[in-house]
Coordinates of C-alpha atoms and ligand atoms in Angstrom, one line a residue:
M469 CA 163.2 101.7 116.7
D470 CA 166.6 101.2 118.4
L471 CA 168.7 98.1 117.9
Y472 CA 167.4 96.3 121.0
D473 CA 163.8 96.8 119.9
V474 CA 164.6 95.4 116.5
I475 CA 166.1 92.3 118.3
A476 CA 163.0 92.0 120.5
E477 CA 160.7 92.2 117.4
A478 CA 162.8 89.5 115.7
S479 CA 162.6 87.3 118.8
L480 CA 158.8 87.8 119.1
A481 CA 158.4 86.9 115.4
G482 CA 160.4 83.6 116.0
E483 CA 163.3 84.7 113.9
E484 CA 166.9 83.7 114.6
L485 CA 169.2 86.5 115.9
T486 CA 172.1 87.2 113.7
N487 CA 175.6 86.7 115.2
E488 CA 176.0 90.5 115.1
Q489 CA 172.8 91.0 117.0
A490 CA 173.7 88.3 119.6
M491 CA 177.1 89.8 120.2
A492 CA 175.6 93.3 120.4
V493 CA 173.5 92.1 123.3
L494 CA 176.5 90.8 125.2
D495 CA 178.5 93.9 124.3
C496 CA 175.7 96.3 125.2
P497 CA 177.4 99.4 126.7
D498 CA 176.5 99.7 130.4
D499 CA 174.7 103.0 129.8
E500 CA 172.3 101.2 127.4
L501 CA 171.4 98.5 129.9
L502 CA 168.0 99.8 130.6
P503 CA 166.9 99.9 126.9
L504 CA 168.2 96.4 126.6
L505 CA 166.3 95.1 129.6
N506 CA 163.2 96.9 128.4
A507 CA 163.4 95.1 125.1
A508 CA 164.0 91.7 126.7
Y509 CA 161.1 92.4 129.1
K510 CA 158.8 92.9 126.1
V511 CA 159.5 89.3 125.0
R512 CA 159.2 87.9 128.6
K513 CA 156.0 89.8 129.2
H514 CA 154.5 88.6 126.0
F515 CA 154.8 85.0 127.0
Y516 CA 154.8 85.1 130.8
G517 CA 153.2 88.4 131.8
N518 CA 154.2 89.3 135.4
K519 CA 154.5 85.7 136.6
V520 CA 157.6 84.2 138.2
K521 CA 158.1 80.5 138.7
L522 CA 159.7 79.4 142.0
N523 CA 161.8 76.2 142.2
M524 CA 163.2 74.5 145.2
I525 CA 166.1 72.0 145.2
I526 CA 166.8 69.1 147.5
N527 CA 170.2 67.6 147.3
T528 CA 169.4 63.9 148.0
K529 CA 173.0 62.7 147.7
S530 CA 176.0 65.0 148.2
G531 CA 179.6 64.7 147.2
L532 CA 181.2 61.3 146.5
C533 CA 181.1 61.8 142.8
P534 CA 183.7 60.2 140.6
E535 CA 183.4 62.8 137.8
N536 CA 185.8 65.8 137.5
C537 CA 183.6 68.8 136.7
G538 CA 185.8 71.8 137.5
Y539 CA 183.1 73.9 139.0
C540 CA 181.6 71.3 141.3
A541 CA 182.3 71.0 145.0
Q542 CA 180.9 67.5 144.9
S543 CA 183.5 66.1 142.5
I544 CA 186.2 63.7 143.5
V545 CA 188.8 66.3 142.5
S546 CA 187.3 68.9 144.9
R547 CA 188.8 69.6 148.3
A548 CA 185.8 71.8 149.3
P549 CA 184.7 71.1 152.9
I550 CA 181.1 70.2 152.0
E551 CA 178.7 67.7 153.7
R552 CA 179.0 64.3 152.0
Y553 CA 176.2 61.7 152.3
S554 CA 174.7 58.9 150.3
M555 CA 171.1 58.7 149.0
M556 CA 168.6 60.0 151.4
K557 CA 165.7 57.9 152.6
K558 CA 162.4 58.2 150.7
D559 CA 160.7 60.0 153.6
E560 CA 163.3 62.7 153.7
I561 CA 162.7 63.4 150.0
V562 CA 158.9 63.4 150.5
A563 CA 159.3 65.8 153.5
G564 CA 161.3 68.2 151.2
A565 CA 158.2 68.5 148.9
A566 CA 156.2 69.8 151.9
R567 CA 158.9 72.4 152.4
A568 CA 158.7 73.4 148.7
A569 CA 154.9 73.8 149.0
E570 CA 155.4 76.0 152.1
L571 CA 157.8 78.2 150.1
N572 CA 155.2 78.4 147.2
A573 CA 157.6 76.6 144.9
G574 CA 155.7 75.2 142.0
T575 CA 158.6 72.9 141.0
Y576 CA 160.4 70.6 143.4
C577 CA 163.8 69.6 142.0
I578 CA 165.2 66.2 143.3
V579 CA 168.9 66.3 142.7
A580 CA 171.6 63.7 143.3
S581 CA 175.3 63.9 142.8
G582 CA 177.1 61.3 140.7
R583 CA 177.6 60.2 137.1
G584 CA 174.1 58.6 137.1
P585 CA 171.8 56.8 139.4
A586 CA 172.2 53.2 140.5
N587 CA 169.0 51.3 140.2
R588 CA 168.6 51.1 144.0
E589 CA 168.9 54.9 144.1
L590 CA 166.4 55.2 141.3
D591 CA 164.0 52.9 143.3
I592 CA 164.0 55.4 146.2
V593 CA 163.3 58.4 143.9
V594 CA 160.5 56.5 142.1
E595 CA 158.8 55.7 145.4
A596 CA 159.3 59.2 146.7
V597 CA 157.8 60.8 143.6
K598 CA 154.7 58.6 143.6
E599 CA 154.0 59.7 147.2
I600 CA 154.8 63.4 146.4
K601 CA 152.4 63.3 143.5
D602 CA 149.7 61.9 145.7
K603 CA 150.2 64.4 148.5
H604 CA 150.8 67.6 146.4
E605 CA 148.5 67.9 143.5
G606 CA 149.8 70.2 140.8
M607 CA 153.4 70.3 142.0
T608 CA 155.8 69.9 139.2
V609 CA 158.5 67.3 140.0
C610 CA 161.9 67.6 138.3
A611 CA 164.6 65.0 138.7
C612 CA 168.3 65.7 138.2
L613 CA 170.2 62.5 138.7
G614 CA 172.9 62.5 136.0
I615 CA 173.3 60.3 132.9
L616 CA 170.4 57.9 132.6
K617 CA 170.8 54.2 131.6
P618 CA 168.3 52.5 129.3
G619 CA 164.9 52.1 131.0
Q620 CA 165.5 54.6 133.8
A621 CA 163.8 57.6 132.1
E622 CA 160.7 55.5 131.5
R623 CA 160.6 54.5 135.2
L624 CA 160.8 58.1 136.2
K625 CA 158.1 59.1 133.8
E626 CA 155.8 56.3 135.0
A627 CA 156.4 57.4 138.6
G628 CA 155.1 60.9 137.7
V629 CA 158.3 62.9 137.1
D630 CA 157.4 65.9 134.9
R631 CA 160.8 67.2 134.1
Y632 CA 164.3 66.0 133.9
N633 CA 167.3 68.4 134.3
H634 CA 170.7 67.7 132.8
N635 CA 172.7 70.8 132.0
I636 CA 174.9 71.2 128.9
N637 CA 176.8 73.6 131.2
T638 CA 179.0 75.1 128.5
S639 CA 179.5 75.1 124.7
S640 CA 180.5 71.8 122.9
S641 CA 183.9 73.2 122.0
Y642 CA 184.7 74.4 125.5
H643 CA 183.3 71.4 127.3
E644 CA 186.7 69.5 127.7
N645 CA 188.1 72.5 129.6
I646 CA 185.5 71.8 132.3
T647 CA 185.4 68.1 132.5
T648 CA 187.1 65.1 130.8
S649 CA 185.2 62.3 132.6
H650 CA 182.2 62.6 130.3
T651 CA 181.5 64.3 127.0
Y652 CA 179.2 67.0 125.8
D653 CA 177.4 64.4 123.8
D654 CA 176.8 62.3 126.9
R655 CA 174.9 65.3 128.3
V656 CA 173.0 66.0 125.2
N657 CA 172.0 62.3 124.8
T658 CA 170.6 62.3 128.4
V659 CA 168.4 65.3 127.6
E660 CA 167.2 63.5 124.4
T661 CA 166.6 60.3 126.4
A662 CA 164.4 62.2 128.9
K663 CA 162.5 63.9 126.0
A664 CA 162.0 60.6 124.2
S665 CA 160.3 59.2 127.3
G666 CA 157.8 62.0 127.4
I667 CA 159.5 64.0 130.2
S668 CA 159.8 67.8 129.7
P669 CA 163.5 68.6 129.2
C670 CA 165.4 71.1 131.3
S671 CA 168.9 72.0 130.5
G672 CA 171.1 75.0 131.2
V673 CA 174.5 76.5 131.6
I674 CA 177.1 77.9 133.9
I675 CA 178.4 81.3 132.9
G676 CA 181.7 82.6 134.2
M677 CA 184.0 79.6 133.6
K678 CA 186.4 81.6 131.5
E679 CA 184.5 80.8 128.3
S680 CA 184.3 83.3 125.4
K681 CA 181.2 85.4 124.4
E682 CA 181.0 83.2 121.3
D683 CA 180.7 80.2 123.6
V684 CA 177.8 81.9 125.5
I685 CA 176.0 82.6 122.2
D686 CA 176.6 79.0 121.2
M687 CA 175.1 77.7 124.4
A688 CA 171.9 79.7 124.0
R689 CA 171.6 78.5 120.4
S690 CA 172.3 74.9 121.4
L691 CA 169.5 74.9 124.0
K692 CA 167.1 76.2 121.3
V693 CA 168.1 73.3 119.1
L694 CA 167.6 70.9 122.1
D695 CA 164.2 72.5 122.6
A696 CA 164.8 72.6 126.4
D697 CA 161.5 73.8 128.0
S698 CA 163.3 75.2 131.0
I699 CA 166.8 76.8 130.9
P700 CA 168.6 77.4 134.2
V701 CA 171.3 80.0 133.8
N702 CA 173.9 79.6 136.6
F703 CA 176.5 82.2 137.3
L704 CA 179.7 80.6 138.6
H705 CA 180.1 80.9 142.4
A706 CA 183.6 79.5 142.5
V707 CA 183.9 77.4 145.7
D708 CA 187.3 77.2 147.4
G709 CA 188.8 73.8 146.9
T710 CA 187.4 73.3 143.4
P711 CA 189.6 73.6 140.2
L712 CA 187.9 76.9 139.4
E713 CA 188.6 78.3 142.8
G714 CA 189.3 82.1 142.6
T715 CA 187.6 82.5 139.2
D716 CA 185.8 85.8 139.4
E717 CA 185.0 87.0 135.9
L718 CA 181.5 88.3 136.2
N719 CA 179.8 91.6 137.1
P720 CA 176.1 92.1 137.6
R721 CA 175.6 94.1 134.4
Y722 CA 177.2 91.3 132.2
C723 CA 175.0 88.7 134.0
L724 CA 171.9 90.8 133.0
K725 CA 173.1 90.9 129.4
V726 CA 173.5 87.2 129.3
L727 CA 169.9 86.7 130.6
C728 CA 168.6 89.0 127.9
L729 CA 170.5 87.0 125.3
F730 CA 169.0 83.7 126.5
R731 CA 165.5 85.3 126.5
F732 CA 165.9 86.6 122.9
I733 CA 167.2 83.3 121.6
N734 CA 164.7 81.2 123.5
P735 CA 161.7 83.6 123.7
T736 CA 159.0 81.1 124.8
K737 CA 161.0 79.1 127.3
E738 CA 161.4 79.3 131.1
I739 CA 164.6 81.2 131.7
R740 CA 165.6 80.6 135.3
I741 CA 168.2 82.6 137.2
S742 CA 170.0 79.9 139.1
G743 CA 173.1 79.2 141.2
G744 CA 175.2 82.2 141.9
R745 CA 172.3 84.7 141.6
E746 CA 173.0 86.4 145.0
V747 CA 176.8 86.6 144.7
N748 CA 176.9 87.7 141.1
L749 CA 173.9 89.8 140.5
R750 CA 174.0 91.3 144.0
S751 CA 172.0 94.5 144.2
L752 CA 170.8 94.1 140.6
Q753 CA 169.0 90.8 141.3
P754 CA 165.5 92.3 140.8
L755 CA 166.4 93.5 137.3
G756 CA 167.2 89.9 136.3
L757 CA 163.4 89.2 136.4
Y758 CA 162.9 91.5 133.4
P759 CA 164.5 88.9 131.1
A760 CA 164.0 85.8 133.3
N761 CA 160.7 84.4 134.6
S762 CA 162.0 81.9 137.1
I763 CA 164.2 81.6 140.1
F764 CA 165.3 79.1 142.7
I765 CA 164.0 79.7 146.2
G766 CA 165.9 78.4 149.2
D767 CA 169.5 77.0 149.1
Y768 CA 171.4 75.6 146.1
L769 CA 173.3 72.3 146.1
T770 CA 176.3 73.3 148.2
T771 CA 175.9 77.0 148.7
E772 CA 173.3 79.1 150.5
G773 CA 170.6 81.1 148.7
Q774 CA 168.7 84.2 149.9
E775 CA 166.0 83.4 152.4
G776 CA 162.5 82.7 151.0
P777 CA 160.8 85.7 152.5
K778 CA 163.3 88.1 150.9
D779 CA 162.6 86.5 147.5
W780 CA 158.8 86.9 148.0
K781 CA 159.3 90.5 149.0
M782 CA 161.5 91.1 145.9
L783 CA 158.7 89.8 143.7
E784 CA 156.1 91.8 145.5
D785 CA 158.2 95.0 145.3
M786 CA 158.5 94.6 141.6
G787 CA 154.8 93.9 141.1
F788 CA 155.4 90.3 140.0
E789 CA 153.3 87.3 141.1
V790 CA 154.3 83.7 141.9
D791 CA 153.4 81.4 139.0
L792 CA 151.9 78.2 140.2
E793 CA 150.8 77.0 136.8
P794 CA 152.1 73.5 136.0
L795 CA 154.5 73.0 133.1
N796 CA 154.8 75.5 130.3
R797 CA 155.4 72.9 127.7
E798 CA 151.9 73.3 126.2
I799 CA 152.4 77.0 125.8
A800 CA 155.9 76.5 124.4
N801 CA 154.7 73.9 121.9
A802 CA 151.8 76.1 120.8
L803 CA 154.1 79.0 120.1
T804 CA 157.1 77.5 118.4
Ligands
SF4_1141 S1 178.4 68.3 138.4 FE1 177.4 66.3 138.8 S2 178.6 64.8 137.6 FE2 179.9 66.7 137.8 S3 181.2 66.4 139.6 FE3 179.3 67.5 140.3 S4 177.9 65.9 140.9 FE4 179.5 64.9 139.7

């Protein structure tokens, strides 16, 4: 058995990867990429077969955010020429769910910029979610509204929100290089708050913000400890006008190695290739589906994604199928 098969076996057996094994994944020589992907695919296939989850985002409030996240075009410190608007009306959010259904997206992600939702913004989301749940049976609804105040998670749960996303974004020790307006612990606490209210936790990362490989390993391990059911892995698409403008550290092969690492460390979880997929994985996008089992379809928050039909075609070409099953939490709980 080669090194990557040994790692896959350890992952399937629920064992922790050693630091050496984790680093060997990120340091995989390019000419060993296919054996690495094959090993990660064994783990992904064991838990998810040939299914791919599709997720669609709606940005219900854009820009106008007082926080200073260095990667974000919506921050007050960004000069990026994005569209800025306050919270959409309920009907617009409900209409987005119909679009998600058309795209075959099993999960509809309702996202809003800002540190956290004001109660009047939460009211709109709550009413929209109730209507969406009535109209689209089986659709998973994810909310991503920032730091939650006491009582807000419970209101979302009651309305029918299945999942709450709040990314850790980077490692705890690197976090202050990315933002100083809130702490890493603020982010972790919000994930824990969502979890405590019975909502499935989603939390992920952004790779390519000049962090070290040790930071990347730390992120994957932290999300395992947080028990995030869904893990979006974003690859930085540095937008002009943001503090990280011009940052271009990634190549498609390294992105694939990162996805393999997240699969090995979080074998049972939904690993989603997220923002920056098209610009960073480029022609190697399909290979990302060997370690990952989930993608976004449609546009991202402030950048355009590949058109839906191209993503469907990519899945079909690879022999994968769209996964419309509701949440994977039951599977994950049964296996961990
Ligand atoms: S990531 Fe969220 S909290 Fe940070 S600046 Fe952007 S919208 Fe605001």
